Coordinates of C-alpha atoms in Angstrom, one line a residue:
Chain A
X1 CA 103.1 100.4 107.1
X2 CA 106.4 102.5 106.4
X3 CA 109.0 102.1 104.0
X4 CA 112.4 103.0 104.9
X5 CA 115.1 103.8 102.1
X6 CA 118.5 104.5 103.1
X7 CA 121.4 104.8 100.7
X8 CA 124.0 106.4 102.8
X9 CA 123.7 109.9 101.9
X10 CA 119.5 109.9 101.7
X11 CA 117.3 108.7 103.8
X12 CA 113.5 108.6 103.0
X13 CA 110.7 106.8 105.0
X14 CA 107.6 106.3 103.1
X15 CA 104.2 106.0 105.2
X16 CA 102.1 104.0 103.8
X17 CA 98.3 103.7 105.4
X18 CA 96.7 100.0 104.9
X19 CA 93.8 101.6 106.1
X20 CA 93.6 103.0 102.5
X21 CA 95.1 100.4 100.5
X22 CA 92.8 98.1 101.6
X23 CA 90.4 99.8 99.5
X24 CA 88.4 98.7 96.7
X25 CA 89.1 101.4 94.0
X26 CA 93.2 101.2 95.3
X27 CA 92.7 96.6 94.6
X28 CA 91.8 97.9 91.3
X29 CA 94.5 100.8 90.9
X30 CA 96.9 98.5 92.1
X31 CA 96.2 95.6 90.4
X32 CA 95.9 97.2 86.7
X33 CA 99.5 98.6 87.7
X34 CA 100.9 95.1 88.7
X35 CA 99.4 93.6 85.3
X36 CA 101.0 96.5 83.4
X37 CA 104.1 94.9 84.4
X38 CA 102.8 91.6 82.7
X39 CA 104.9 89.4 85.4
X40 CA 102.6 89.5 88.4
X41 CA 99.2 88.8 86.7
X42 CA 96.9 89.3 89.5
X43 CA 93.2 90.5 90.2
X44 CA 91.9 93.4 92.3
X45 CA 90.0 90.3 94.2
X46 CA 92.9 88.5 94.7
X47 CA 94.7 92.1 96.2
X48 CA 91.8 92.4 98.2
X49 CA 92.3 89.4 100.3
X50 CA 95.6 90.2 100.3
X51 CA 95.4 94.1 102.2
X52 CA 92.6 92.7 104.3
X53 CA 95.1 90.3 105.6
X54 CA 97.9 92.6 106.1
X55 CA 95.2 95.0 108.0
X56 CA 94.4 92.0 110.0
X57 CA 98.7 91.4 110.7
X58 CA 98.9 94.7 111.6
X59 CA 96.3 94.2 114.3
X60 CA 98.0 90.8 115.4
X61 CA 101.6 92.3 115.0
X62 CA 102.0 95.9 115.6
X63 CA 105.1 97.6 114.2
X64 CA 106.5 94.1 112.7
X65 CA 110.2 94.4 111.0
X66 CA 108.8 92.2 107.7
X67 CA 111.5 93.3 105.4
X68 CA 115.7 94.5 106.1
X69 CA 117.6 94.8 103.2
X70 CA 121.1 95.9 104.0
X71 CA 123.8 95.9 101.5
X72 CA 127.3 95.6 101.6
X73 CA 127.6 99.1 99.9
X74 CA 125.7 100.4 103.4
X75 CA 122.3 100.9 101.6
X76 CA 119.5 99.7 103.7
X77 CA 116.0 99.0 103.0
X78 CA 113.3 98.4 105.5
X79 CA 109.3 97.2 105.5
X80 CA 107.7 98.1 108.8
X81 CA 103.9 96.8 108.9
Chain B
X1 CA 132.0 72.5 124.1
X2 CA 129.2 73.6 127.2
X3 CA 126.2 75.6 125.7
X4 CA 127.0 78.5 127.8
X5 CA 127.0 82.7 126.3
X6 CA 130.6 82.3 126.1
X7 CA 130.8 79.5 124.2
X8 CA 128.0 81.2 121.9
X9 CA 130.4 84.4 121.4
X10 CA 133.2 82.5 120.6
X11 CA 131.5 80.0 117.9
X12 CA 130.0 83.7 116.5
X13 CA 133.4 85.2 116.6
X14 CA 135.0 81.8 114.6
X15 CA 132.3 82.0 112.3
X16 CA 132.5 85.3 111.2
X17 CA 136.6 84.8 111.1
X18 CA 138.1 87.6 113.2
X19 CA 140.2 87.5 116.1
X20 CA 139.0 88.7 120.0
X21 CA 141.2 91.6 119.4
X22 CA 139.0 92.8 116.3
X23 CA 135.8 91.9 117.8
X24 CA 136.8 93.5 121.3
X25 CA 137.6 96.9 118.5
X26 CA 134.5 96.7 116.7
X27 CA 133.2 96.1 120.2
X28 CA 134.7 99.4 121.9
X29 CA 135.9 97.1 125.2
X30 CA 139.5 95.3 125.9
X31 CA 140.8 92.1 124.2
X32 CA 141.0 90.9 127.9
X33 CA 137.0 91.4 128.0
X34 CA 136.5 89.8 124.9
X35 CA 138.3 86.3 126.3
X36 CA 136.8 86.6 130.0
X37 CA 133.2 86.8 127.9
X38 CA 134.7 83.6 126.0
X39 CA 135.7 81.8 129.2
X40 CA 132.7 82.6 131.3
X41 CA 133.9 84.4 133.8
X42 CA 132.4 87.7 133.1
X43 CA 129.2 88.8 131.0
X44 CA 129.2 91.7 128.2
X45 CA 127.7 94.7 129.3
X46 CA 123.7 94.6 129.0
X47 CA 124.4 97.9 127.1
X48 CA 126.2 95.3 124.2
X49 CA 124.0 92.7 123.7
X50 CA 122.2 94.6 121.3
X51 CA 125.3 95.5 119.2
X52 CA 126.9 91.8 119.4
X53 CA 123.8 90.5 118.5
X54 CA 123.6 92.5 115.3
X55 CA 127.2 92.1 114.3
X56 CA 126.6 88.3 114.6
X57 CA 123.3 88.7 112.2
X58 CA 121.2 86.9 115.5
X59 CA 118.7 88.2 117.8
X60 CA 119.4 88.7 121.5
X61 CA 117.4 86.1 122.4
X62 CA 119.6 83.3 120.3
X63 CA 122.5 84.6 121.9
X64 CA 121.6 84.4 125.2
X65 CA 119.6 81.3 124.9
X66 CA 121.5 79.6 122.0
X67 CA 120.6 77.4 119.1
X68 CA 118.5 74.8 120.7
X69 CA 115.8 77.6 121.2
X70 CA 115.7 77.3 117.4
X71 CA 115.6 73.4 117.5
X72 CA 112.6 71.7 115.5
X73 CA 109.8 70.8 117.8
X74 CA 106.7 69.8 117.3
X75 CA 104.0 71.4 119.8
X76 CA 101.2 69.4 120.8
X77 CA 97.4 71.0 120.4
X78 CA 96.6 72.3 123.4
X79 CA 100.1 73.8 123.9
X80 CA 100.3 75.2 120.4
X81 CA 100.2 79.4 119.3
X82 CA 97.8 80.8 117.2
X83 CA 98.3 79.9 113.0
X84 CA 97.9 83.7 113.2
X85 CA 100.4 84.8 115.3
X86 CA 103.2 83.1 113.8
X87 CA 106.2 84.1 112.2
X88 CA 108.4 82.9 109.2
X89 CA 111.6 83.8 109.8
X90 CA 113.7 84.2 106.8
X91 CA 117.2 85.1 107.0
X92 CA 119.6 84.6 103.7
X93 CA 123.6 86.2 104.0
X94 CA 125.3 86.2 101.1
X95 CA 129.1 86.2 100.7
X96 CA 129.2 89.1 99.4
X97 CA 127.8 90.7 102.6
X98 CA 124.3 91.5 101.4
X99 CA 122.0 90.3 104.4
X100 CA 117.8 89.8 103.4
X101 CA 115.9 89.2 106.6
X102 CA 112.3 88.9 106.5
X103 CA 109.6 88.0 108.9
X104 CA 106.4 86.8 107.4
X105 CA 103.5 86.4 109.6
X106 CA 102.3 82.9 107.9
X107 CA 98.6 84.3 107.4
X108 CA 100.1 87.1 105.2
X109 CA 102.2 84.0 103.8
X110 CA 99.0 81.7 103.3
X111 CA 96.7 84.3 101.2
X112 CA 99.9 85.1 99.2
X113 CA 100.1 81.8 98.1
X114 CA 96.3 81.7 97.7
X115 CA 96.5 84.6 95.3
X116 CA 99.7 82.8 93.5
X117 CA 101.9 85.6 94.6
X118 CA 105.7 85.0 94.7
X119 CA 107.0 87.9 97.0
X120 CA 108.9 85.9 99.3
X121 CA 111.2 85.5 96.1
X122 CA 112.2 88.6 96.0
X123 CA 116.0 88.0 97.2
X124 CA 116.4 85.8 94.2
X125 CA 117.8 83.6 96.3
X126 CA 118.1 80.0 94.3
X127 CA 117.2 78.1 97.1
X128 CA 114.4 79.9 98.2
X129 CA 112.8 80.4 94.4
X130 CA 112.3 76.5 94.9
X131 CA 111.3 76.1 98.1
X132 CA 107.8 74.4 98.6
X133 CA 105.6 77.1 101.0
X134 CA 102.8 75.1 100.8
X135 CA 104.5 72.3 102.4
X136 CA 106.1 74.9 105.7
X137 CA 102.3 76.3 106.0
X138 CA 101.2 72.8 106.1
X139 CA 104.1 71.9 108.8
X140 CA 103.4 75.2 110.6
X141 CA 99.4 74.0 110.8
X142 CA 100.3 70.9 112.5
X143 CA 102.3 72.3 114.9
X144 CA 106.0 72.4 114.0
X145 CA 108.4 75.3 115.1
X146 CA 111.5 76.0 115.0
X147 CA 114.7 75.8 112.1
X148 CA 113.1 74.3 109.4
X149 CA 116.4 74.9 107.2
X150 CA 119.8 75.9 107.5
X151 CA 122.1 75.9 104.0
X152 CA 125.4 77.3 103.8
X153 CA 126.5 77.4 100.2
X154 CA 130.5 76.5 98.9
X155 CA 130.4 80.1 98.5
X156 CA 129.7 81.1 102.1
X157 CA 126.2 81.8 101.3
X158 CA 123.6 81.0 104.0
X159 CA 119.9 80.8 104.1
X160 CA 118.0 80.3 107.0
X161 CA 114.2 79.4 107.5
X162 CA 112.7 79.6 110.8
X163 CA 109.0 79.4 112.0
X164 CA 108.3 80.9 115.1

């Protein structure tokens, strides 16, 4: 999965491997982070079934587009799986 | 008006408000170009399809096949894709010319909603904070394709949900 960020003058792109987010210990990391933010209350279970279906997307989908943000100040931001 | 490509371009062009001379600028061809694509009697360039498509917000395909490609069908069993390999399509413009396009493979969608996830609402779009998923997953599960939604907004929003 990548993340592309694109404000005009920067332009970062992010990889990030589901191989390794799918991951027990990273459910848990990511899910104490999540319910840090008290809004998204969620369980390193939940996150679990979660990554293991993106992993399976991937498999389905390849490179899918699933996010494009562009704004009408020219900043861009995109979610490749 | 006949469902042709040059009917497409000019509904795009209307819709968007600008003349053939602006769009045959932004386009880098002749204004005369622009209205021959309009009338039918020539095609753009294979080169532009890519770039017209993306000023009009549609894919390729849309523009070449038009709307009714998006039309709501309902797909019998033995004719109908994987659950697993389809797509929610979400595209929401606003008028202020922030575009949010998303493409959800509707597994990923169904074990969201399982987990009570709400990242599909991450525009904070109104109308899709109250849209019922469970009810498109359902709809996808027995078969139906297509538009399921089109709203344009007094102020020239538009949200669009398509399953594909």
């Amino acid at each position: 999965m990548k993340i592309m960020v694109d404000n005009g003058r920067y332009h970062f792109t992010f990889p990030v491997p589901i191989g390794i987010i799918a991951y027990t210990v990273t459910n848990h990391l990511v899910a104490g982070i999540l319910n840090n933010e008290k809004s998204i209350p969620v369980k390193a279970k939940d996150l679990s079934v979660l990554f293991n279906e993106l992993k399976r997307a991937k498999k389905t989908f390849g490179r899918l587009l699933l996010v494009d943000i562009e704004t009408s100040s020219g900043q861009r931001i995109k979610i490749t799986l | 008006m006949a469902d042709t490509l040059g009917s497409r371009i000019c509904e795009y062009r209307r819709g968007k408000g600008i003349t053939q001379d602006k769009l045959a600028e932004i386009m880098g061809v002749s204004s005369q170009a622009v209205s021959k694509w309009e009338n039918d009697m020539s095609c753009p360039d294979i080169g532009l399809l890519p770039q017209l498509a993306e000023y009009f917000n549609i894919t390729i395909d849309e523009l070449l096949r038009g709307e009714n490609s998006k039309a709501v069908k309902v797909i019998s069993d033995e004719n109908r894709k994987d659950f697993d390999k389809l797509i929610l399509k979400v595209l929401v413009s606003s008028s202020n010319g922030d575009i949010v396009k998303m493409n959800v493979p509707l597994c990923l969608l169904k074990a969201s909603l399982e987990i009570g996830s709400q990242f599909i609402q991450l525009t904070g779009n109104d109308t899709l904070k109250n849209m019922d998923y469970k009810s498109i997953l359902l709809a996808a599960e027995s078969g139906v394709i297509g538009k399921l939604l089109e709203v344009r907004s007094a102020d020239g929003d538009i949200v669009e949900i398509v399953i594909e």
